Amino acid sequence: MFCVLLDPAPFGEFRYECFIATLVREIRNAEKCFNLKRGTVVNGK
């Protein structure tokens, strides 16, 4: 999973673009990325 920090959103929050290598991990990796953005830790593999 590659999370790239983009320009700050109009709301003052930073947007992350998550690039996933496989469709199998796509949703879960994206969830991790966005949850990390919120400061939340998710237990999932």
Short mmCIF file of C-alpha atoms in Angstrom, two decimals:
data_model
loop_
_atom_site.label_atom_id
_atom_site.label_comp_id
_atom_site.label_asym_id
_atom_site.label_seq_id
_atom_site.Cartn_x
_atom_site.Cartn_y
_atom_site.Cartn_z
CA MET A 1 0.00 0.00 0.00
CA PHE A 2 1.29 3.41 -0.90
CA CYS A 3 -0.31 6.41 0.75
CA VAL A 4 0.55 9.70 -0.89
CA LEU A 5 -0.09 12.98 0.89
CA LEU A 6 -1.81 15.38 -1.49
CA ASP A 7 -2.61 19.06 -1.17
CA PRO A 8 -4.80 19.95 1.83
CA ALA A 9 -8.50 19.67 1.13
CA PRO A 10 -10.67 22.82 1.27
CA PHE A 11 -11.86 21.59 4.67
CA GLY A 12 -8.35 22.00 6.06
CA GLU A 13 -7.74 18.27 6.16
CA PHE A 14 -5.02 16.44 4.27
CA ARG A 15 -6.16 14.05 1.56
CA TYR A 16 -4.48 10.71 1.06
CA GLU A 17 -4.47 8.78 -2.18
CA CYS A 18 -4.03 5.08 -1.63
CA PHE A 19 -2.59 3.00 -4.42
CA ILE A 20 -3.19 -0.71 -3.96
CA ALA A 21 -1.38 -3.41 -5.87
CA THR A 22 -4.07 -6.06 -5.61
CA LEU A 23 -7.85 -6.00 -5.72
CA VAL A 24 -7.99 -8.44 -2.82
CA ARG A 25 -6.32 -5.98 -0.46
CA GLU A 26 -7.76 -2.85 -2.00
CA ILE A 27 -10.61 -2.13 0.40
CA ARG A 28 -8.82 -3.15 3.59
CA ASN A 29 -5.66 -1.24 2.77
CA ALA A 30 -7.68 1.81 1.84
CA GLU A 31 -9.55 1.56 5.15
CA LYS A 32 -6.26 1.41 7.02
CA CYS A 33 -4.97 4.44 5.17
CA PHE A 34 -8.06 6.55 5.80
CA ASN A 35 -8.33 5.37 9.40
CA LEU A 36 -4.70 6.31 10.01
CA LYS A 37 -5.55 9.70 8.57
CA ARG A 38 -8.21 10.04 11.25
CA GLY A 39 -5.80 8.83 13.91
CA THR A 40 -7.69 5.57 14.34
CA VAL A 41 -6.04 2.18 14.45
CA VAL A 42 -7.84 -0.75 12.88
CA ASN A 43 -6.99 -4.38 13.53
CA GLY A 44 -7.30 -6.06 10.16
CA LYS A 45 -5.22 -7.93 7.65
#
